[in-house]
């Protein structure tokens, strides 16, 4: 879902709220985690608003989640006529946590993505996520790396490295560095994100927020800023874990 987030050509998308990267954690059987959010970004002459975003993860078994994400995309481009265009985004996938140990895990999250403005260019998403808990149990480091085949358009690849630190019992501070490239790197982006994951009422209702400035872009205008804010709620008895940043959702 990178392209739907940052309006890169082609029109695909991904993310693990509130970061761009996703983590490998599943929510557990019988648990439902919806996220309701909105985001905005600016790149050159373009401003993209995503929202409302409905991002729902359903725990099927202990190591497998179902993921559904839908949102409206509103693009304002001062160089085009009409300046405003509206489209819809939809993604459905599963997260399979195929390895789990005391301090780390790995997951594979195949996803199908489509957008109404590019209905003839559906995309697949084939990412692998990994995470390692630090010795003090207050932080984690992880990665999200993958490939996105897209019909009739150059494929893309991406990589993101992230970290999270439990600053207080309610507040996690999140950070990441990410990169994405299209085709044979004719166009590419590198950026960073800083965010928070804050428990409003215990652990069930959480505030998710992040900002992502661009660092370097080639073959396209540089990303100025991307901002995300959302609320995540947990229904059902969640797995006894220190943290689950994601519901999946796609970002």
PDB file of N, CA and C in Angstrom, residues 109-197:
ATOM      1  N   UNK A 109       2.855 -12.113   4.900  1.00  0.00           N
ATOM      2  CA  UNK A 109       1.551 -11.457   4.813  1.00  0.00           C
ATOM      3  C   UNK A 109       1.150 -11.227   3.354  1.00  0.00           C
ATOM      4  N   UNK A 110       0.767 -12.270   2.601  1.00  0.00           N
ATOM      5  CA  UNK A 110       0.339 -12.076   1.215  1.00  0.00           C
ATOM      6  C   UNK A 110      -0.991 -11.323   1.162  1.00  0.00           C
ATOM      7  N   UNK A 111      -1.087 -10.359   0.242  1.00  0.00           N
ATOM      8  CA  UNK A 111      -2.241  -9.464   0.194  1.00  0.00           C
ATOM      9  C   UNK A 111      -2.592  -9.140  -1.254  1.00  0.00           C
ATOM     10  N   UNK A 112      -3.896  -9.024  -1.533  1.00  0.00           N
ATOM     11  CA  UNK A 112      -4.395  -8.568  -2.831  1.00  0.00           C
ATOM     12  C   UNK A 112      -4.887  -7.143  -2.670  1.00  0.00           C
ATOM     13  N   UNK A 113      -4.512  -6.256  -3.614  1.00  0.00           N
ATOM     14  CA  UNK A 113      -4.816  -4.832  -3.513  1.00  0.00           C
ATOM     15  C   UNK A 113      -5.425  -4.331  -4.818  1.00  0.00           C
ATOM     16  N   UNK A 114      -6.450  -3.495  -4.695  1.00  0.00           N
ATOM     17  CA  UNK A 114      -7.033  -2.865  -5.882  1.00  0.00           C
ATOM     18  C   UNK A 114      -7.493  -1.455  -5.533  1.00  0.00           C
ATOM     19  N   UNK A 115      -7.564  -0.618  -6.569  1.00  0.00           N
ATOM     20  CA  UNK A 115      -8.018   0.755  -6.409  1.00  0.00           C
ATOM     21  C   UNK A 115      -8.950   1.084  -7.563  1.00  0.00           C
ATOM     22  N   UNK A 116     -10.039   1.794  -7.277  1.00  0.00           N
ATOM     23  CA  UNK A 116     -11.042   2.060  -8.312  1.00  0.00           C
ATOM     24  C   UNK A 116     -10.470   2.892  -9.459  1.00  0.00           C
ATOM     25  N   UNK A 117      -9.512   3.760  -9.176  1.00  0.00           N
ATOM     26  CA  UNK A 117      -8.917   4.589 -10.227  1.00  0.00           C
ATOM     27  C   UNK A 117      -7.978   3.797 -11.122  1.00  0.00           C
ATOM     28  N   UNK A 118      -7.582   2.604 -10.687  1.00  0.00           N
ATOM     29  CA  UNK A 118      -6.688   1.755 -11.481  1.00  0.00           C
ATOM     30  C   UNK A 118      -7.165   0.312 -11.388  1.00  0.00           C
ATOM     31  N   UNK A 119      -8.437   0.109 -11.703  1.00  0.00           N
ATOM     32  CA  UNK A 119      -9.050  -1.216 -11.541  1.00  0.00           C
ATOM     33  C   UNK A 119      -8.401  -2.268 -12.438  1.00  0.00           C
ATOM     34  N   UNK A 120      -7.820  -1.852 -13.563  1.00  0.00           N
ATOM     35  CA  UNK A 120      -7.168  -2.800 -14.464  1.00  0.00           C
ATOM     36  C   UNK A 120      -5.719  -3.081 -14.072  1.00  0.00           C
ATOM     37  N   UNK A 121      -5.281  -2.512 -12.957  1.00  0.00           N
ATOM     38  CA  UNK A 121      -3.911  -2.709 -12.490  1.00  0.00           C
ATOM     39  C   UNK A 121      -3.897  -3.206 -11.048  1.00  0.00           C
ATOM     40  N   UNK A 122      -4.556  -4.345 -10.771  1.00  0.00           N
ATOM     41  CA  UNK A 122      -4.510  -4.892  -9.407  1.00  0.00           C
ATOM     42  C   UNK A 122      -3.092  -5.314  -9.054  1.00  0.00           C
ATOM     43  N   UNK A 123      -2.840  -5.414  -7.770  1.00  0.00           N
ATOM     44  CA  UNK A 123      -1.486  -5.720  -7.318  1.00  0.00           C
ATOM     45  C   UNK A 123      -1.503  -6.804  -6.253  1.00  0.00           C
ATOM     46  N   UNK A 124      -0.396  -7.505  -6.164  1.00  0.00           N
ATOM     47  CA  UNK A 124      -0.157  -8.411  -5.048  1.00  0.00           C
ATOM     48  C   UNK A 124       0.897  -7.804  -4.147  1.00  0.00           C
ATOM     49  N   UNK A 125       0.944  -8.271  -2.924  1.00  0.00           N
ATOM     50  CA  UNK A 125       1.947  -7.804  -1.976  1.00  0.00           C
ATOM     51  C   UNK A 125       2.498  -9.016  -1.251  1.00  0.00           C
ATOM     52  N   UNK A 126       3.820  -9.206  -1.280  1.00  0.00           N
ATOM     53  CA  UNK A 126       4.454 -10.404  -0.739  1.00  0.00           C
ATOM     54  C   UNK A 126       5.559  -9.999   0.231  1.00  0.00           C
ATOM     55  N   UNK A 127       5.177  -9.584   1.459  1.00  0.00           N
ATOM     56  CA  UNK A 127       6.180  -9.134   2.426  1.00  0.00           C
ATOM     57  C   UNK A 127       6.491 -10.172   3.504  1.00  0.00           C
ATOM     58  N   UNK A 128       7.685 -10.084   4.048  1.00  0.00           N
ATOM     59  CA  UNK A 128       8.086 -10.861   5.221  1.00  0.00           C
ATOM     60  C   UNK A 128       8.477  -9.878   6.316  1.00  0.00           C
ATOM     61  N   UNK A 129       7.920 -10.093   7.513  1.00  0.00           N
ATOM     62  CA  UNK A 129       8.214  -9.246   8.654  1.00  0.00           C
ATOM     63  C   UNK A 129       8.947 -10.055   9.730  1.00  0.00           C
ATOM     64  N   UNK A 130       9.858  -9.407  10.440  1.00  0.00           N
ATOM     65  CA  UNK A 130      10.576 -10.042  11.540  1.00  0.00           C
ATOM     66  C   UNK A 130      10.774  -9.067  12.679  1.00  0.00           C
ATOM     67  N   UNK A 131      10.835  -9.587  13.907  1.00  0.00           N
ATOM     68  CA  UNK A 131      10.966  -8.719  15.071  1.00  0.00           C
ATOM     69  C   UNK A 131      11.767  -9.421  16.165  1.00  0.00           C
ATOM     70  N   UNK A 132      12.574  -8.644  16.905  1.00  0.00           N
ATOM     71  CA  UNK A 132      13.383  -9.159  18.008  1.00  0.00           C
ATOM     72  C   UNK A 132      13.173  -8.276  19.229  1.00  0.00           C
ATOM     73  N   UNK A 133      12.810  -8.896  20.356  1.00  0.00           N
ATOM     74  CA  UNK A 133      12.649  -8.169  21.611  1.00  0.00           C
ATOM     75  C   UNK A 133      14.007  -7.984  22.272  1.00  0.00           C
ATOM     76  N   UNK A 134      14.304  -6.772  22.749  1.00  0.00           N
ATOM     77  CA  UNK A 134      15.579  -6.487  23.389  1.00  0.00           C
ATOM     78  C   UNK A 134      15.636  -7.109  24.783  1.00  0.00           C
ATOM     79  N   UNK A 135      16.818  -7.204  25.332  1.00  0.00           N
ATOM     80  CA  UNK A 135      17.010  -7.921  26.594  1.00  0.00           C
ATOM     81  C   UNK A 135      16.245  -7.305  27.752  1.00  0.00           C
ATOM     82  N   UNK A 136      16.105  -5.971  27.746  1.00  0.00           N
ATOM     83  CA  UNK A 136      15.394  -5.333  28.853  1.00  0.00           C
ATOM     84  C   UNK A 136      13.877  -5.450  28.730  1.00  0.00           C
ATOM     85  N   UNK A 137      13.399  -6.045  27.626  1.00  0.00           N
ATOM     86  CA  UNK A 137      11.969  -6.268  27.376  1.00  0.00           C
ATOM     87  C   UNK A 137      11.180  -4.961  27.227  1.00  0.00           C
ATOM     88  N   UNK A 138      11.865  -3.840  27.119  1.00  0.00           N
ATOM     89  CA  UNK A 138      11.176  -2.563  26.948  1.00  0.00           C
ATOM     90  C   UNK A 138      11.190  -2.082  25.503  1.00  0.00           C
ATOM     91  N   UNK A 139      11.879  -2.796  24.643  1.00  0.00           N
ATOM     92  CA  UNK A 139      11.967  -2.353  23.263  1.00  0.00           C
ATOM     93  C   UNK A 139      12.052  -3.509  22.297  1.00  0.00           C
ATOM     94  N   UNK A 140      11.761  -3.226  21.033  1.00  0.00           N
ATOM     95  CA  UNK A 140      11.892  -4.207  19.970  1.00  0.00           C
ATOM     96  C   UNK A 140      12.526  -3.538  18.758  1.00  0.00           C
ATOM     97  N   UNK A 141      13.189  -4.330  17.927  1.00  0.00           N
ATOM     98  CA  UNK A 141      13.647  -3.886  16.620  1.00  0.00           C
ATOM     99  C   UNK A 141      13.104  -4.875  15.594  1.00  0.00           C
ATOM    100  N   UNK A 142      12.845  -4.406  14.386  1.00  0.00           N
ATOM    101  CA  UNK A 142      12.272  -5.303  13.394  1.00  0.00           C
ATOM    102  C   UNK A 142      12.477  -4.810  11.981  1.00  0.00           C
ATOM    103  N   UNK A 143      12.027  -5.629  11.037  1.00  0.00           N
ATOM    104  CA  UNK A 143      12.142  -5.283   9.624  1.00  0.00           C
ATOM    105  C   UNK A 143      10.884  -5.729   8.890  1.00  0.00           C
ATOM    106  N   UNK A 144      10.646  -5.103   7.755  1.00  0.00           N
ATOM    107  CA  UNK A 144       9.561  -5.469   6.847  1.00  0.00           C
ATOM    108  C   UNK A 144      10.124  -5.305   5.441  1.00  0.00           C
ATOM    109  N   UNK A 145      10.224  -6.404   4.696  1.00  0.00           N
ATOM    110  CA  UNK A 145      10.822  -6.359   3.358  1.00  0.00           C
ATOM    111  C   UNK A 145       9.937  -7.156   2.402  1.00  0.00           C
ATOM    112  N   UNK A 146       9.751  -6.661   1.187  1.00  0.00           N
ATOM    113  CA  UNK A 146       8.859  -7.388   0.301  1.00  0.00           C
ATOM    114  C   UNK A 146       8.879  -6.912  -1.136  1.00  0.00           C
ATOM    115  N   UNK A 147       8.041  -7.561  -1.918  1.00  0.00           N
ATOM    116  CA  UNK A 147       7.950  -7.375  -3.367  1.00  0.00           C
ATOM    117  C   UNK A 147       6.479  -7.256  -3.735  1.00  0.00           C
ATOM    118  N   UNK A 148       6.165  -6.350  -4.663  1.00  0.00           N
ATOM    119  CA  UNK A 148       4.789  -6.116  -5.074  1.00  0.00           C
ATOM    120  C   UNK A 148       4.662  -6.242  -6.593  1.00  0.00           C
ATOM    121  N   UNK A 149       4.179  -7.387  -7.106  1.00  0.00           N
ATOM    122  CA  UNK A 149       3.912  -7.499  -8.542  1.00  0.00           C
ATOM    123  C   UNK A 149       2.616  -6.771  -8.898  1.00  0.00           C
ATOM    124  N   UNK A 150       2.650  -6.012  -9.992  1.00  0.00           N
ATOM    125  CA  UNK A 150       1.522  -5.177 -10.387  1.00  0.00           C
ATOM    126  C   UNK A 150       1.232  -5.404 -11.864  1.00  0.00           C
ATOM    127  N   UNK A 151      -0.009  -5.655 -12.188  1.00  0.00           N
ATOM    128  CA  UNK A 151      -0.387  -5.917 -13.573  1.00  0.00           C
ATOM    129  C   UNK A 151      -0.237  -4.657 -14.425  1.00  0.00           C
ATOM    130  N   UNK A 152       0.430  -4.793 -15.577  1.00  0.00           N
ATOM    131  CA  UNK A 152       0.594  -3.749 -16.580  1.00  0.00           C
ATOM    132  C   UNK A 152       1.442  -2.565 -16.111  1.00  0.00           C
ATOM    133  N   UNK A 153       2.051  -2.653 -14.956  1.00  0.00           N
ATOM    134  CA  UNK A 153       2.866  -1.556 -14.425  1.00  0.00           C
ATOM    135  C   UNK A 153       4.135  -2.153 -13.854  1.00  0.00           C
ATOM    136  N   UNK A 154       5.206  -1.343 -13.791  1.00  0.00           N
ATOM    137  CA  UNK A 154       6.452  -1.822 -13.193  1.00  0.00           C
ATOM    138  C   UNK A 154       6.216  -2.301 -11.769  1.00  0.00           C
ATOM    139  N   UNK A 155       6.817  -3.440 -11.449  1.00  0.00           N
ATOM    140  CA  UNK A 155       6.714  -3.955 -10.085  1.00  0.00           C
ATOM    141  C   UNK A 155       7.501  -3.054  -9.138  1.00  0.00           C
ATOM    142  N   UNK A 156       7.310  -3.279  -7.837  1.00  0.00           N
ATOM    143  CA  UNK A 156       8.046  -2.486  -6.862  1.00  0.00           C
ATOM    144  C   UNK A 156       8.571  -3.386  -5.743  1.00  0.00           C
ATOM    145  N   UNK A 157       9.587  -2.909  -5.036  1.00  0.00           N
ATOM    146  CA  UNK A 157      10.088  -3.584  -3.848  1.00  0.00           C
ATOM    147  C   UNK A 157      10.249  -2.539  -2.755  1.00  0.00           C
ATOM    148  N   UNK A 158      10.303  -2.997  -1.520  1.00  0.00           N
ATOM    149  CA  UNK A 158      10.423  -2.069  -0.412  1.00  0.00           C
ATOM    150  C   UNK A 158      11.152  -2.741   0.744  1.00  0.00           C
ATOM    151  N   UNK A 159      11.697  -1.907   1.635  1.00  0.00           N
ATOM    152  CA  UNK A 159      12.314  -2.385   2.866  1.00  0.00           C
ATOM    153  C   UNK A 159      12.131  -1.312   3.926  1.00  0.00           C
ATOM    154  N   UNK A 160      11.848  -1.739   5.147  1.00  0.00           N
ATOM    155  CA  UNK A 160      11.695  -0.817   6.266  1.00  0.00           C
ATOM    156  C   UNK A 160      12.299  -1.445   7.520  1.00  0.00           C
ATOM    157  N   UNK A 161      13.049  -0.645   8.268  1.00  0.00           N
ATOM    158  CA  UNK A 161      13.626  -1.058   9.540  1.00  0.00           C
ATOM    159  C   UNK A 161      13.007  -0.199  10.630  1.00  0.00           C
ATOM    160  N   UNK A 162      12.516  -0.820  11.701  1.00  0.00           N
ATOM    161  CA  UNK A 162      11.809  -0.053  12.722  1.00  0.00           C
ATOM    162  C   UNK A 162      12.262  -0.444  14.126  1.00  0.00           C
ATOM    163  N   UNK A 163      11.921   0.418  15.089  1.00  0.00           N
ATOM    164  CA  UNK A 163      12.189   0.162  16.500  1.00  0.00           C
ATOM    165  C   UNK A 163      11.056   0.748  17.318  1.00  0.00           C
ATOM    166  N   UNK A 164      10.798   0.127  18.468  1.00  0.00           N
ATOM    167  CA  UNK A 164       9.771   0.615  19.388  1.00  0.00           C
ATOM    168  C   UNK A 164      10.303   0.514  20.811  1.00  0.00           C
ATOM    169  N   UNK A 165      10.008   1.533  21.620  1.00  0.00           N
ATOM    170  CA  UNK A 165      10.488   1.571  22.998  1.00  0.00           C
ATOM    171  C   UNK A 165       9.331   1.945  23.916  1.00  0.00           C
ATOM    172  N   UNK A 166       9.144   1.154  24.990  1.00  0.00           N
ATOM    173  CA  UNK A 166       8.088   1.416  25.967  1.00  0.00           C
ATOM    174  C   UNK A 166       8.555   2.506  26.919  1.00  0.00           C
ATOM    175  N   UNK A 167       8.195   3.766  26.620  1.00  0.00           N
ATOM    176  CA  UNK A 167       8.629   4.888  27.447  1.00  0.00           C
ATOM    177  C   UNK A 167       7.936   4.881  28.801  1.00  0.00           C
ATOM    178  N   UNK A 168       6.645   4.521  28.820  1.00  0.00           N
ATOM    179  CA  UNK A 168       5.880   4.364  30.051  1.00  0.00           C
ATOM    180  C   UNK A 168       4.998   3.133  29.894  1.00  0.00           C
ATOM    181  N   UNK A 169       4.179   2.850  30.893  1.00  0.00           N
ATOM    182  CA  UNK A 169       3.293   1.693  30.810  1.00  0.00           C
ATOM    183  C   UNK A 169       2.246   1.866  29.716  1.00  0.00           C
ATOM    184  N   UNK A 170       1.946   3.100  29.341  1.00  0.00           N
ATOM    185  CA  UNK A 170       0.929   3.362  28.316  1.00  0.00           C
ATOM    186  C   UNK A 170       1.499   3.805  26.983  1.00  0.00           C
ATOM    187  N   UNK A 171       2.707   4.348  26.989  1.00  0.00           N
ATOM    188  CA  UNK A 171       3.233   5.008  25.793  1.00  0.00           C
ATOM    189  C   UNK A 171       4.388   4.242  25.180  1.00  0.00           C
ATOM    190  N   UNK A 172       4.257   3.901  23.901  1.00  0.00           N
ATOM    191  CA  UNK A 172       5.349   3.362  23.095  1.00  0.00           C
ATOM    192  C   UNK A 172       5.784   4.430  22.093  1.00  0.00           C
ATOM    193  N   UNK A 173       7.075   4.640  21.971  1.00  0.00           N
ATOM    194  CA  UNK A 173       7.631   5.552  20.977  1.00  0.00           C
ATOM    195  C   UNK A 173       8.181   4.725  19.827  1.00  0.00           C
ATOM    196  N   UNK A 174       7.809   5.065  18.598  1.00  0.00           N
ATOM    197  CA  UNK A 174       8.116   4.270  17.423  1.00  0.00           C
ATOM    198  C   UNK A 174       8.948   5.077  16.423  1.00  0.00           C
ATOM    199  N   UNK A 175       9.849   4.407  15.751  1.00  0.00           N
ATOM    200  CA  UNK A 175      10.624   5.060  14.705  1.00  0.00           C
ATOM    201  C   UNK A 175      11.010   4.077  13.624  1.00  0.00           C
ATOM    202  N   UNK A 176      11.258   4.575  12.414  1.00  0.00           N
ATOM    203  CA  UNK A 176      11.635   3.690  11.308  1.00  0.00           C
ATOM    204  C   UNK A 176      12.351   4.464  10.214  1.00  0.00           C
ATOM    205  N   UNK A 177      13.070   3.717   9.386  1.00  0.00           N
ATOM    206  CA  UNK A 177      13.623   4.203   8.122  1.00  0.00           C
ATOM    207  C   UNK A 177      13.119   3.276   7.035  1.00  0.00           C
ATOM    208  N   UNK A 178      12.614   3.815   5.920  1.00  0.00           N
ATOM    209  CA  UNK A 178      12.038   2.990   4.868  1.00  0.00           C
ATOM    210  C   UNK A 178      12.556   3.436   3.495  1.00  0.00           C
ATOM    211  N   UNK A 179      12.485   2.506   2.544  1.00  0.00           N
ATOM    212  CA  UNK A 179      12.874   2.799   1.159  1.00  0.00           C
ATOM    213  C   UNK A 179      11.994   1.982   0.228  1.00  0.00           C
ATOM    214  N   UNK A 180      11.687   2.537  -0.927  1.00  0.00           N
ATOM    215  CA  UNK A 180      10.892   1.839  -1.932  1.00  0.00           C
ATOM    216  C   UNK A 180      11.433   2.199  -3.313  1.00  0.00           C
ATOM    217  N   UNK A 181      11.398   1.241  -4.235  1.00  0.00           N
ATOM    218  CA  UNK A 181      11.875   1.481  -5.600  1.00  0.00           C
ATOM    219  C   UNK A 181      10.927   0.835  -6.586  1.00  0.00           C
ATOM    220  N   UNK A 182      10.853   1.385  -7.803  1.00  0.00           N
ATOM    221  CA  UNK A 182       9.952   0.911  -8.845  1.00  0.00           C
ATOM    222  C   UNK A 182      10.741   0.432 -10.044  1.00  0.00           C
ATOM    223  N   UNK A 183      10.279  -0.665 -10.650  1.00  0.00           N
ATOM    224  CA  UNK A 183      10.965  -1.199 -11.808  1.00  0.00           C
ATOM    225  C   UNK A 183      12.411  -1.508 -11.475  1.00  0.00           C
ATOM    226  N   UNK A 184      13.318  -1.051 -12.302  1.00  0.00           N
ATOM    227  CA  UNK A 184      14.758  -1.212 -12.049  1.00  0.00           C
ATOM    228  C   UNK A 184      15.332   0.049 -11.397  1.00  0.00           C
ATOM    229  N   UNK A 185      14.579   0.543 -10.411  1.00  0.00           N
ATOM    230  CA  UNK A 185      14.989   1.722  -9.628  1.00  0.00           C
ATOM    231  C   UNK A 185      15.001   3.002 -10.458  1.00  0.00           C
ATOM    232  N   UNK A 186      14.130   3.075 -11.510  1.00  0.00           N
ATOM    233  CA  UNK A 186      14.004   4.336 -12.243  1.00  0.00           C
ATOM    234  C   UNK A 186      13.463   5.430 -11.321  1.00  0.00           C
ATOM    235  N   UNK A 187      12.656   5.039 -10.325  1.00  0.00           N
ATOM    236  CA  UNK A 187      12.133   5.969  -9.334  1.00  0.00           C
ATOM    237  C   UNK A 187      12.256   5.311  -7.966  1.00  0.00           C
ATOM    238  N   UNK A 188      12.623   6.092  -6.968  1.00  0.00           N
ATOM    239  CA  UNK A 188      12.812   5.535  -5.630  1.00  0.00           C
ATOM    240  C   UNK A 188      12.617   6.622  -4.591  1.00  0.00           C
ATOM    241  N   UNK A 189      12.300   6.178  -3.377  1.00  0.00           N
ATOM    242  CA  UNK A 189      12.107   7.074  -2.244  1.00  0.00           C
ATOM    243  C   UNK A 189      12.787   6.495  -1.016  1.00  0.00           C
ATOM    244  N   UNK A 190      13.345   7.380  -0.188  1.00  0.00           N
ATOM    245  CA  UNK A 190      13.857   7.017   1.131  1.00  0.00           C
ATOM    246  C   UNK A 190      13.290   8.021   2.124  1.00  0.00           C
ATOM    247  N   UNK A 191      12.789   7.523   3.239  1.00  0.00           N
ATOM    248  CA  UNK A 191      12.211   8.415   4.230  1.00  0.00           C
ATOM    249  C   UNK A 191      12.317   7.841   5.627  1.00  0.00           C
ATOM    250  N   UNK A 192      11.771   8.564   6.595  1.00  0.00           N
ATOM    251  CA  UNK A 192      11.799   8.147   8.001  1.00  0.00           C
ATOM    252  C   UNK A 192      10.446   8.443   8.621  1.00  0.00           C
ATOM    253  N   UNK A 193      10.159   7.806   9.751  1.00  0.00           N
ATOM    254  CA  UNK A 193       8.908   8.030  10.471  1.00  0.00           C
ATOM    255  C   UNK A 193       9.185   8.089  11.966  1.00  0.00           C
ATOM    256  N   UNK A 194       8.401   8.903  12.664  1.00  0.00           N
ATOM    257  CA  UNK A 194       8.422   8.972  14.124  1.00  0.00           C
ATOM    258  C   UNK A 194       6.983   8.979  14.600  1.00  0.00           C
ATOM    259  N   UNK A 195       6.650   8.078  15.542  1.00  0.00           N
ATOM    260  CA  UNK A 195       5.255   7.978  15.956  1.00  0.00           C
ATOM    261  C   UNK A 195       5.099   7.561  17.398  1.00  0.00           C
ATOM    262  N   UNK A 196       3.831   7.491  17.829  1.00  0.00           N
ATOM    263  CA  UNK A 196       3.491   7.049  19.176  1.00  0.00           C
ATOM    264  C   UNK A 196       2.356   6.036  19.096  1.00  0.00           C
ATOM    265  N   UNK A 197       2.315   5.169  20.092  1.00  0.00           N
ATOM    266  CA  UNK A 197       1.239   4.194  20.291  1.00  0.00           C
ATOM    267  C   UNK A 197       0.861   4.331  21.763  1.00  0.00           C
TER     268      UNK A 197
END
